[in-house]
CSV table of N, CA and C in Angstrom, one decimal:
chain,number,residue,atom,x,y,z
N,1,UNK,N,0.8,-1.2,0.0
N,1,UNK,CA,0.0,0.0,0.0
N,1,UNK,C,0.9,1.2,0.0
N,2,UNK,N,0.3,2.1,-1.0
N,2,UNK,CA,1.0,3.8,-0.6
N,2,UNK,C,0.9,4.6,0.3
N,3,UNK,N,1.8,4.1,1.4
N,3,UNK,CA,1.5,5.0,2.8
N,3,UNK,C,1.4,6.5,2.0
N,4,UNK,N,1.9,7.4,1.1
N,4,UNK,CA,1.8,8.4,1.1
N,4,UNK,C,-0.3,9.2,0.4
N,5,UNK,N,-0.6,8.0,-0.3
N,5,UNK,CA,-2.1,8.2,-0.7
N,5,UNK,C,-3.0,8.2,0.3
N,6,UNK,N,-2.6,7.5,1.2
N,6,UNK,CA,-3.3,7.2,2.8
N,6,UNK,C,-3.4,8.7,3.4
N,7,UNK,N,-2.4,9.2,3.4
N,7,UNK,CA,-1.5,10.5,4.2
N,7,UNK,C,-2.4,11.5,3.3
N,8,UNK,N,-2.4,11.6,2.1
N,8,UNK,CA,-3.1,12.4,0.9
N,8,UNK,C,-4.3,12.6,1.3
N,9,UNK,N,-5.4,11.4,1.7
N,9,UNK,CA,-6.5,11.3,1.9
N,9,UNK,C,-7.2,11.8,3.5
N,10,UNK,N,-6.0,12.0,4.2
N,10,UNK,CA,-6.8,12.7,5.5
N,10,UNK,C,-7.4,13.7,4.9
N,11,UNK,N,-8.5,14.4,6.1
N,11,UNK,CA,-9.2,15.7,6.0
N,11,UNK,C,-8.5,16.6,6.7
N,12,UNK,N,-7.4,16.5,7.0
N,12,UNK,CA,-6.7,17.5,7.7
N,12,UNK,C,-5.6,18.3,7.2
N,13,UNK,N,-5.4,19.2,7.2
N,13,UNK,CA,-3.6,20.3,6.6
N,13,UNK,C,-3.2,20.9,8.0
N,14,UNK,N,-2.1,21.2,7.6
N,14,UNK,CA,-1.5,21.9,8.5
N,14,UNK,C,-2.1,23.1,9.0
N,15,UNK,N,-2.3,24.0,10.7
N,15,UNK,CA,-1.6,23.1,11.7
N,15,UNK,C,-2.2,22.0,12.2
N,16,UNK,N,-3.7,21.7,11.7
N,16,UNK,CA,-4.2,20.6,12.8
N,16,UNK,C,-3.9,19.0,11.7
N,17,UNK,N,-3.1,18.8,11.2
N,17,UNK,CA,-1.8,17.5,10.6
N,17,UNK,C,-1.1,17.0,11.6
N,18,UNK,N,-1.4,15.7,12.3
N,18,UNK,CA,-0.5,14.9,13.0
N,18,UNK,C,-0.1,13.6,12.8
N,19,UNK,N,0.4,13.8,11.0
N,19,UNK,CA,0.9,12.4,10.9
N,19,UNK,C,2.3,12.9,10.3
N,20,UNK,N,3.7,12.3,10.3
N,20,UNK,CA,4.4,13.0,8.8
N,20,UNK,C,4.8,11.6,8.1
N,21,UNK,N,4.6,10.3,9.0
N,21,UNK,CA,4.9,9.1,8.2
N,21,UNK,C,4.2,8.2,8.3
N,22,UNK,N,3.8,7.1,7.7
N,22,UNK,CA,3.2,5.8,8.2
N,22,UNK,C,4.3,5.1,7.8
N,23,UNK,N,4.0,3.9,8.9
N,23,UNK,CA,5.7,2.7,8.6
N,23,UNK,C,4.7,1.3,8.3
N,24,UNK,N,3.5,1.0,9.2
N,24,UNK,CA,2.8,0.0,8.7
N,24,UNK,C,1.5,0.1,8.2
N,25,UNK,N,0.8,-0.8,7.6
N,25,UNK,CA,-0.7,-0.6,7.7
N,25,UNK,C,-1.5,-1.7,6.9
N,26,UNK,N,-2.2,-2.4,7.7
N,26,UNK,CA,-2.6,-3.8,7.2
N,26,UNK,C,-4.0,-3.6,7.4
N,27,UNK,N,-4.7,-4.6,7.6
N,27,UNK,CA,-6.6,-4.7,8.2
N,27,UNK,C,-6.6,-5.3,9.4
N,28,UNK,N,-5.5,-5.0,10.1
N,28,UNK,CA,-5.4,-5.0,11.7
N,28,UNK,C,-5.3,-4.0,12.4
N,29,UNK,N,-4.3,-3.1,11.7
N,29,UNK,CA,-3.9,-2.2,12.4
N,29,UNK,C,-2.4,-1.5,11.6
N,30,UNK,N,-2.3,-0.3,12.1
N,30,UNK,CA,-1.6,1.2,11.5
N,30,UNK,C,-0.5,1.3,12.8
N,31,UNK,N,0.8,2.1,11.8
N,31,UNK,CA,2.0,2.3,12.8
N,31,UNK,C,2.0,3.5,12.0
N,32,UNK,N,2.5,4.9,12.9
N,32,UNK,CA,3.2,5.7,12.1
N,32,UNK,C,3.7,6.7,12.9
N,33,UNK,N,4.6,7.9,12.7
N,33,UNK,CA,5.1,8.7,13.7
N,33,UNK,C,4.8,10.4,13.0
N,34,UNK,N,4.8,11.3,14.5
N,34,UNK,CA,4.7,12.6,13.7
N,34,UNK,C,6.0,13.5,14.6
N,35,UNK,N,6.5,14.3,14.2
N,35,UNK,CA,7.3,15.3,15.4
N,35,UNK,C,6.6,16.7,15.5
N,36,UNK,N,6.6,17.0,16.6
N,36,UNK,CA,5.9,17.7,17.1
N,36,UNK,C,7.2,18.8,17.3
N,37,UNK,N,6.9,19.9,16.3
N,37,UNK,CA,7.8,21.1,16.1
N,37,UNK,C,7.7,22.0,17.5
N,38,UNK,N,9.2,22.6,17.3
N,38,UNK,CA,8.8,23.2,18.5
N,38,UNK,C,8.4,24.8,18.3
N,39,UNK,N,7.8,25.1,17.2
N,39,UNK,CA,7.2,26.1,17.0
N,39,UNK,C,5.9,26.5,16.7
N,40,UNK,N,4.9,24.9,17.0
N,40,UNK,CA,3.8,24.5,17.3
N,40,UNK,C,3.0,25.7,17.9
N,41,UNK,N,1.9,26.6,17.4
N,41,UNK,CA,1.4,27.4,18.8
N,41,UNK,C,0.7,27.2,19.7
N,42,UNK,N,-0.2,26.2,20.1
N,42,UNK,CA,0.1,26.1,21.5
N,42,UNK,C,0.5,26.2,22.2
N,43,UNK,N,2.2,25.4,22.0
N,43,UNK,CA,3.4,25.5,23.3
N,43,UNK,C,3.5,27.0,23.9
N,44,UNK,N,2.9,27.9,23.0
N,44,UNK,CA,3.5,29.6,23.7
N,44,UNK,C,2.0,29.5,25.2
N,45,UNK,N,1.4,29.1,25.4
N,45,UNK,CA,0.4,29.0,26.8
N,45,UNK,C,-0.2,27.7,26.7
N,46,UNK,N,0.8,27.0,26.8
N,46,UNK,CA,0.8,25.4,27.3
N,46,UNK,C,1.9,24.8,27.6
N,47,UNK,N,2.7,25.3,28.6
N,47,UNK,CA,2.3,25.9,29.9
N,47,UNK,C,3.5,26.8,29.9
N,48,UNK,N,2.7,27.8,30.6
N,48,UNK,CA,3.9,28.9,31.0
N,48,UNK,C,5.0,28.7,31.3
N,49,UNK,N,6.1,29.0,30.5
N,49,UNK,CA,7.6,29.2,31.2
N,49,UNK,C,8.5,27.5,30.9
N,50,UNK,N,7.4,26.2,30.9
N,50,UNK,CA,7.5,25.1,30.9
N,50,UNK,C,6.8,24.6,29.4
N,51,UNK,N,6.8,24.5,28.1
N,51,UNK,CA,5.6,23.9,27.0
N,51,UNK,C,6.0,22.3,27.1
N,52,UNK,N,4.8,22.0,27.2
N,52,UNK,CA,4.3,20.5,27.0
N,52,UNK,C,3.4,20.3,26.3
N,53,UNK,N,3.1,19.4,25.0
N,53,UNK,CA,2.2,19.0,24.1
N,53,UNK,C,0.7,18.5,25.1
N,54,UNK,N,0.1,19.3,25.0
N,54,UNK,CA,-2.1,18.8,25.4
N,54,UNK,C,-1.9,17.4,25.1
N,55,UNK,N,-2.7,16.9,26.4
N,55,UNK,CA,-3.1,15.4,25.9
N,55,UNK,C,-3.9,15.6,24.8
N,56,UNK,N,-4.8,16.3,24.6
N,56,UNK,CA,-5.7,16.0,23.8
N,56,UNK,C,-5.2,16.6,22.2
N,57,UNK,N,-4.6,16.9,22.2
N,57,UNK,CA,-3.6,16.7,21.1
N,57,UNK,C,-2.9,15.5,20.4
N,58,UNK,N,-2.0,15.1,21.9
N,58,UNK,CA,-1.5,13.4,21.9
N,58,UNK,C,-2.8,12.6,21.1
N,59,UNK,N,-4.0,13.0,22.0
N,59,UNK,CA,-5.3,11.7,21.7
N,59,UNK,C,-5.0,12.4,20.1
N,60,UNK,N,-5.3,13.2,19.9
N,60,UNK,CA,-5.7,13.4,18.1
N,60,UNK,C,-4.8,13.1,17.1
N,61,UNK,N,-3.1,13.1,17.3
N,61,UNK,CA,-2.4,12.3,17.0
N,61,UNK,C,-2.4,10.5,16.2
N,62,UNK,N,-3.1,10.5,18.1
N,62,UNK,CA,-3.1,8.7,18.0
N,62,UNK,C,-4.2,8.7,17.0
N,63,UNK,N,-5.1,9.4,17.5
N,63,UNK,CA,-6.8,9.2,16.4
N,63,UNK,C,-6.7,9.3,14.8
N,64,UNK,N,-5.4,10.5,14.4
N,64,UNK,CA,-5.1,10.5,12.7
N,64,UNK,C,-4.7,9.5,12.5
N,65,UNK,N,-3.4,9.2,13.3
N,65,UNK,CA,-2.3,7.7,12.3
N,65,UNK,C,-3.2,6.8,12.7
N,66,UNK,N,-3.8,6.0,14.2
N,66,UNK,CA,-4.1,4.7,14.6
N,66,UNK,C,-5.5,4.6,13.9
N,67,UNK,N,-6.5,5.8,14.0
N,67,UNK,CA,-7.9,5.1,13.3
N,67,UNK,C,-8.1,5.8,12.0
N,68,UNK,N,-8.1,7.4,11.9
N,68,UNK,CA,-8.3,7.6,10.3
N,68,UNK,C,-7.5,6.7,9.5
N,69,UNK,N,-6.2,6.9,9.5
N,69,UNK,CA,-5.1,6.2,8.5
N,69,UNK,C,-5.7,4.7,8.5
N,70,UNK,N,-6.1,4.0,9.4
N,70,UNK,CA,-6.4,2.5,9.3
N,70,UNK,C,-7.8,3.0,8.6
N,71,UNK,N,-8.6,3.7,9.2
N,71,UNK,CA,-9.9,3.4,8.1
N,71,UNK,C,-10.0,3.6,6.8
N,72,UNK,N,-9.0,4.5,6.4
N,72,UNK,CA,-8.7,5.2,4.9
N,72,UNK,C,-8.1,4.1,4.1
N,73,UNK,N,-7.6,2.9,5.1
N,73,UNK,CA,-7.2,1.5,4.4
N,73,UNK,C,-8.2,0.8,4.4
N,74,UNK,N,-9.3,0.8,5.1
N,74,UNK,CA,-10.1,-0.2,5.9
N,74,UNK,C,-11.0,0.3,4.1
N,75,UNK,N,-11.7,1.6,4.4
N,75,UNK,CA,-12.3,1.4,3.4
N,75,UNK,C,-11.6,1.4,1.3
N,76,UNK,N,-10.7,1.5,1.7
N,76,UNK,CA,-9.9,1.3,0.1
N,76,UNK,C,-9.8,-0.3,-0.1
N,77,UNK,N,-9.9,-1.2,1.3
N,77,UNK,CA,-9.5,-2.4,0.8
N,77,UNK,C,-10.9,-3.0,0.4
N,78,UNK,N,-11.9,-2.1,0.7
N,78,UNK,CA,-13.4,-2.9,1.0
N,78,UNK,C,-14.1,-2.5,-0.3
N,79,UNK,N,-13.9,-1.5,-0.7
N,79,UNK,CA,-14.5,-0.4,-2.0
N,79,UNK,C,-13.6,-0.6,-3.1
N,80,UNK,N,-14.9,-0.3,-4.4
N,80,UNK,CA,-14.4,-0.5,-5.6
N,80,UNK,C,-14.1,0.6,-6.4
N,81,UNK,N,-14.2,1.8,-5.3
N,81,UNK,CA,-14.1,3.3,-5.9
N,81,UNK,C,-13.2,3.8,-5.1
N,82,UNK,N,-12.7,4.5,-5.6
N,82,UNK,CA,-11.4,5.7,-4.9
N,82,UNK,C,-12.5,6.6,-3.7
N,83,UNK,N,-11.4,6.9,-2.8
N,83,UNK,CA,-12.1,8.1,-1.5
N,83,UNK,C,-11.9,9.2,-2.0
N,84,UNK,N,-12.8,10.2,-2.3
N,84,UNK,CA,-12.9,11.0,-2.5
N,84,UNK,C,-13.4,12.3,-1.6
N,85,UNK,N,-14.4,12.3,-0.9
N,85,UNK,CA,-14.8,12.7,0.0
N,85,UNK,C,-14.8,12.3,1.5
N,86,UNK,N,-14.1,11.9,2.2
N,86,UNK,CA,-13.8,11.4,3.3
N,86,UNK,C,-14.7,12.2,4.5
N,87,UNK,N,-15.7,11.9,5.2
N,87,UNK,CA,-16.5,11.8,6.8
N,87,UNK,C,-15.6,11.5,7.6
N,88,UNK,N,-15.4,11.7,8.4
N,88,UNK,CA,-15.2,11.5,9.6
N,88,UNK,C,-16.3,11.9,11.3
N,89,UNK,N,-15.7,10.8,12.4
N,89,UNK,CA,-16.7,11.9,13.4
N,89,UNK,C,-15.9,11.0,14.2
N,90,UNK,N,-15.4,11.8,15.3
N,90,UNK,CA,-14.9,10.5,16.3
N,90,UNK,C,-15.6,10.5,17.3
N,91,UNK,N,-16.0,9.1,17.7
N,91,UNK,CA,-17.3,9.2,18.8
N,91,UNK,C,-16.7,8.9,20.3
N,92,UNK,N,-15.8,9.1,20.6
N,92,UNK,CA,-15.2,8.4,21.8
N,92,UNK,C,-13.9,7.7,22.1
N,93,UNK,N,-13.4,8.0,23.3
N,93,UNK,CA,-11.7,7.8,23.6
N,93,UNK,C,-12.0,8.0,25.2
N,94,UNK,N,-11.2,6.9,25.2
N,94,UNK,CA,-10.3,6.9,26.8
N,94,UNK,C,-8.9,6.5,26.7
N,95,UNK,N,-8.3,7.5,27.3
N,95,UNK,CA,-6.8,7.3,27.2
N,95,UNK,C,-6.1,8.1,28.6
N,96,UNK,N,-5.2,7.1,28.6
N,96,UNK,CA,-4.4,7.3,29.8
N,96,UNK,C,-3.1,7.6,29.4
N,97,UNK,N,-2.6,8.5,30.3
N,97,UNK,CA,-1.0,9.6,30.1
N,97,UNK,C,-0.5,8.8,30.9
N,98,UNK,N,1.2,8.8,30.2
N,98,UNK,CA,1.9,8.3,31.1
N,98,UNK,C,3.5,9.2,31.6
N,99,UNK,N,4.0,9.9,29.9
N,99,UNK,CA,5.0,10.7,30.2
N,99,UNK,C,4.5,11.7,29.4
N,100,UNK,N,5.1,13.3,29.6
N,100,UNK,CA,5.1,14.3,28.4
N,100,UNK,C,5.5,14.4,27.4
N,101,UNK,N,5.2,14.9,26.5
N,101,UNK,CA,6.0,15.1,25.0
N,101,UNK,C,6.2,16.6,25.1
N,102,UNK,N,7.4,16.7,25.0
N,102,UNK,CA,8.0,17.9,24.7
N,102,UNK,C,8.3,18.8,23.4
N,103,UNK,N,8.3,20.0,23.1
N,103,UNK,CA,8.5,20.5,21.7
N,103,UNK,C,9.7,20.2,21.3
N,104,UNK,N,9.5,19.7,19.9
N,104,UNK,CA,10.7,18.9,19.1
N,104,UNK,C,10.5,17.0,19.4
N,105,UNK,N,9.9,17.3,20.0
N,105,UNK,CA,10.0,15.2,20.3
N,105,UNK,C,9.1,14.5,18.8
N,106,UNK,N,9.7,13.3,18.7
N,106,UNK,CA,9.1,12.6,17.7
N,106,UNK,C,8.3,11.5,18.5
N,107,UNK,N,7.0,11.2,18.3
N,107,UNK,CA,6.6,10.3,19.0
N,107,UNK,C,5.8,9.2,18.0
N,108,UNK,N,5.9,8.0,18.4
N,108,UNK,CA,5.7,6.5,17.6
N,108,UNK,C,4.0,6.2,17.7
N,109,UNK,N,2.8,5.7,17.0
N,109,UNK,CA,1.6,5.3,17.7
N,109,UNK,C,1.4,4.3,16.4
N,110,UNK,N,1.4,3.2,17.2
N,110,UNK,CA,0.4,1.9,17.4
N,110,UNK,C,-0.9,1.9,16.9
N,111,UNK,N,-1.7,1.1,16.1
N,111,UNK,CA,-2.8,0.8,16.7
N,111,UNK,C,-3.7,-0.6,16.2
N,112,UNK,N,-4.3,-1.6,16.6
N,112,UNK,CA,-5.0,-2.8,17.0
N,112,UNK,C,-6.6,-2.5,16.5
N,113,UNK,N,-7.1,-2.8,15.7
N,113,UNK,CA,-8.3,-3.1,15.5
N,113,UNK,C,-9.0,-3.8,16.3
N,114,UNK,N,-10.1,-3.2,17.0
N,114,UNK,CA,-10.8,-3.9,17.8
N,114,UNK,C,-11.7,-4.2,17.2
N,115,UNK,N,-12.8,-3.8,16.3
N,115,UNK,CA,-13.8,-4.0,15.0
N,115,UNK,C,-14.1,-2.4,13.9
N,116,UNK,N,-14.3,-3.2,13.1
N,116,UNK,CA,-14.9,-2.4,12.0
N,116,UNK,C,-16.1,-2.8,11.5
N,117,UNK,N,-17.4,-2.0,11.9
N,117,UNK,CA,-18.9,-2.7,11.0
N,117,UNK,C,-19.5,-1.4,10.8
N,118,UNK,N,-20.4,-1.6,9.9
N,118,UNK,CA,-21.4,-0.4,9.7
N,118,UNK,C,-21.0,1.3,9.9
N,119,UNK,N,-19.6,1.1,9.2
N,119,UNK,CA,-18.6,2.4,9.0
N,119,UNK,C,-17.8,3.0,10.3
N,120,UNK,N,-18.5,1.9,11.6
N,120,UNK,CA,-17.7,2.3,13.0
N,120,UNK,C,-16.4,1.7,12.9
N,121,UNK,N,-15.4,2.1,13.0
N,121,UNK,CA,-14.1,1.7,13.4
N,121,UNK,C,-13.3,1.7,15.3
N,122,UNK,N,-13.4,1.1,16.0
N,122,UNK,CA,-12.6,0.6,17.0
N,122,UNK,C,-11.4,0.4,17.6
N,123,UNK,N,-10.4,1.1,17.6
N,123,UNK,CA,-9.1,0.6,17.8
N,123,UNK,C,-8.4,0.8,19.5
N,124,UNK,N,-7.3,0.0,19.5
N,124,UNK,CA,-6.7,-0.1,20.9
N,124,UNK,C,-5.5,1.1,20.0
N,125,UNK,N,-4.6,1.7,21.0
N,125,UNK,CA,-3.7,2.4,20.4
N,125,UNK,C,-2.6,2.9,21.4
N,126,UNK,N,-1.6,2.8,20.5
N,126,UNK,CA,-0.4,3.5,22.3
N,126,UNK,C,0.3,4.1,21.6
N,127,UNK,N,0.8,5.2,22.5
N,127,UNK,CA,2.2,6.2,21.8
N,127,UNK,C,3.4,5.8,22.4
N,128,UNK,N,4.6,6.0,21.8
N,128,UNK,CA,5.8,5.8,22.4
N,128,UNK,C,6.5,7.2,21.9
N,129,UNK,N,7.4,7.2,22.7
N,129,UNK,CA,9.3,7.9,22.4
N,129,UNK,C,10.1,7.8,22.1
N,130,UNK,N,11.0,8.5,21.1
N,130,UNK,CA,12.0,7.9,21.0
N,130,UNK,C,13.0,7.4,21.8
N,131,UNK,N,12.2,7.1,22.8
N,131,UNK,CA,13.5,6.5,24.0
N,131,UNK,C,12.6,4.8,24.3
N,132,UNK,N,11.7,4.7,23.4
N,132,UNK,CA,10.5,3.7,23.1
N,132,UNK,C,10.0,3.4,24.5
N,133,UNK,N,9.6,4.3,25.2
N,133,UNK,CA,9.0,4.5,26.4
N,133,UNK,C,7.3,4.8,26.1
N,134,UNK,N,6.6,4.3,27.1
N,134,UNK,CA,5.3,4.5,27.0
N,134,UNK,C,4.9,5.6,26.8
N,135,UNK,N,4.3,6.3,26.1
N,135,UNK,CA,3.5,7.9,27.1
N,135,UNK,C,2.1,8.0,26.9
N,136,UNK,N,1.2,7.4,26.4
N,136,UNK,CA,0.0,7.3,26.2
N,136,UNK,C,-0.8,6.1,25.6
N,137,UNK,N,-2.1,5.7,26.1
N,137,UNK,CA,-2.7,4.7,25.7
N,137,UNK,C,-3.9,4.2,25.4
N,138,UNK,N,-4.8,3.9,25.1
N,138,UNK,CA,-6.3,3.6,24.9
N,138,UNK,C,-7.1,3.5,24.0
N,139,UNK,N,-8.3,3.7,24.0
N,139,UNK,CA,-9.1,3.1,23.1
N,139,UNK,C,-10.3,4.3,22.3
N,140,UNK,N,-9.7,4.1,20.7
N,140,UNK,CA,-10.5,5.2,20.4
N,140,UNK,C,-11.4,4.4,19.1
N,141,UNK,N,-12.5,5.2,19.3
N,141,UNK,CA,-13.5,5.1,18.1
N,141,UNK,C,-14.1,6.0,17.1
N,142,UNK,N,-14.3,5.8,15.9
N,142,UNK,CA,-15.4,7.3,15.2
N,142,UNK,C,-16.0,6.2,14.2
N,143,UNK,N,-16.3,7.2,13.3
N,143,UNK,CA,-17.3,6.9,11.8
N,143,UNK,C,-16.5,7.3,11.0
N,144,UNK,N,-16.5,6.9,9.6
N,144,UNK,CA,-15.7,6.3,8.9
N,144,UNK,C,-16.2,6.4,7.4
N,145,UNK,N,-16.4,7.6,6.7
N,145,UNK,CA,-16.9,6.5,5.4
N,145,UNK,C,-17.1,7.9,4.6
N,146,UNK,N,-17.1,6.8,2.9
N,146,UNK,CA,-16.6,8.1,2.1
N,146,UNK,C,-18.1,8.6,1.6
N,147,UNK,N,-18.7,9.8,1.7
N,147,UNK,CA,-19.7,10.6,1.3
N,147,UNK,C,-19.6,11.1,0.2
N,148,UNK,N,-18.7,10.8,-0.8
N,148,UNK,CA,-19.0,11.4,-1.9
N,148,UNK,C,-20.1,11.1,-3.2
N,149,UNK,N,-20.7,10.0,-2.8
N,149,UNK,CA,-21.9,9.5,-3.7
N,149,UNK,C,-23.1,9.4,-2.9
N,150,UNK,N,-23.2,10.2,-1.8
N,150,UNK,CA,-24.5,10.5,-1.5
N,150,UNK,C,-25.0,11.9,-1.7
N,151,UNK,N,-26.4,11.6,-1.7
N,151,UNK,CA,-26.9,12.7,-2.3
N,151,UNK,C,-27.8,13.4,-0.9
């Protein structure tokens, strides 16, 4: 597969873009990493004097590479037509912190298909460091599916 058509087909540009690579991506599950610049704007009041990347940043990260990127496979492998119009909606996440990510860090995310039916997609998902240390973990869901032939 062309990790780079996958990457093409998010709904997202820069700054809200948190993928810059994929390394795997099967009908199980997606690997891929993004670096988190340290010119990012958030970091200027996240947190004063100290910047640390938002979890919920981290979650959106995991959520681009671990479940769009896998659904953008999920539905190319399933469909007889190119994605064109890509939906999204993410319906839910729990995730648990473990270390910070700092501006400039590159960080690794995992993710595990738990199911895919009726356009819902399911995954387990973790981040790492490059020191391949844990820093985030859990379980995210959305909706999935290409809208461009509905009327």
């Amino acid at each position: 597969m062309d990790f780079d058509k996958i990457i093409a087909k998010l709904p997202y540009t820069k700054p809200f873009l948190f993928v810059d690579s994929l390394s795997y991506i099967d009908s199980s599950g997606a690997a891929g990493s993004y670096c988190f610049q340290k010119n990012l704007e958030f970091y200027e009041g996240h947190f004063k004097h100290f910047p640390v990347t938002p979890g919920v940043i981290l979650t959106e990260c995991c959520a681009q590479i671990g479940l769009v990127c896998l659904g953008i496979f999920l539905l190319l492998e399933t469909s007889e037509k190119d994605i064109n119009n890509l939906a999204v909606a993410f319906s839910s996440s729990q995730m648990e912190f473990y270390l910070p990510v700092y501006p400039g860090e590159t960080v690794f995310v995992s993710s595990e298909k738990l199911y895919f039916r009726f356009n819902k997609l399911k995954c387990k998902v973790k981040m790492y460091n490059a020191a391949k240390e844990l820093v985030c973990k859990g379980e995210l869901a959305g909706m999935i599916k290409d809208s461009s032939y509905e009327k």
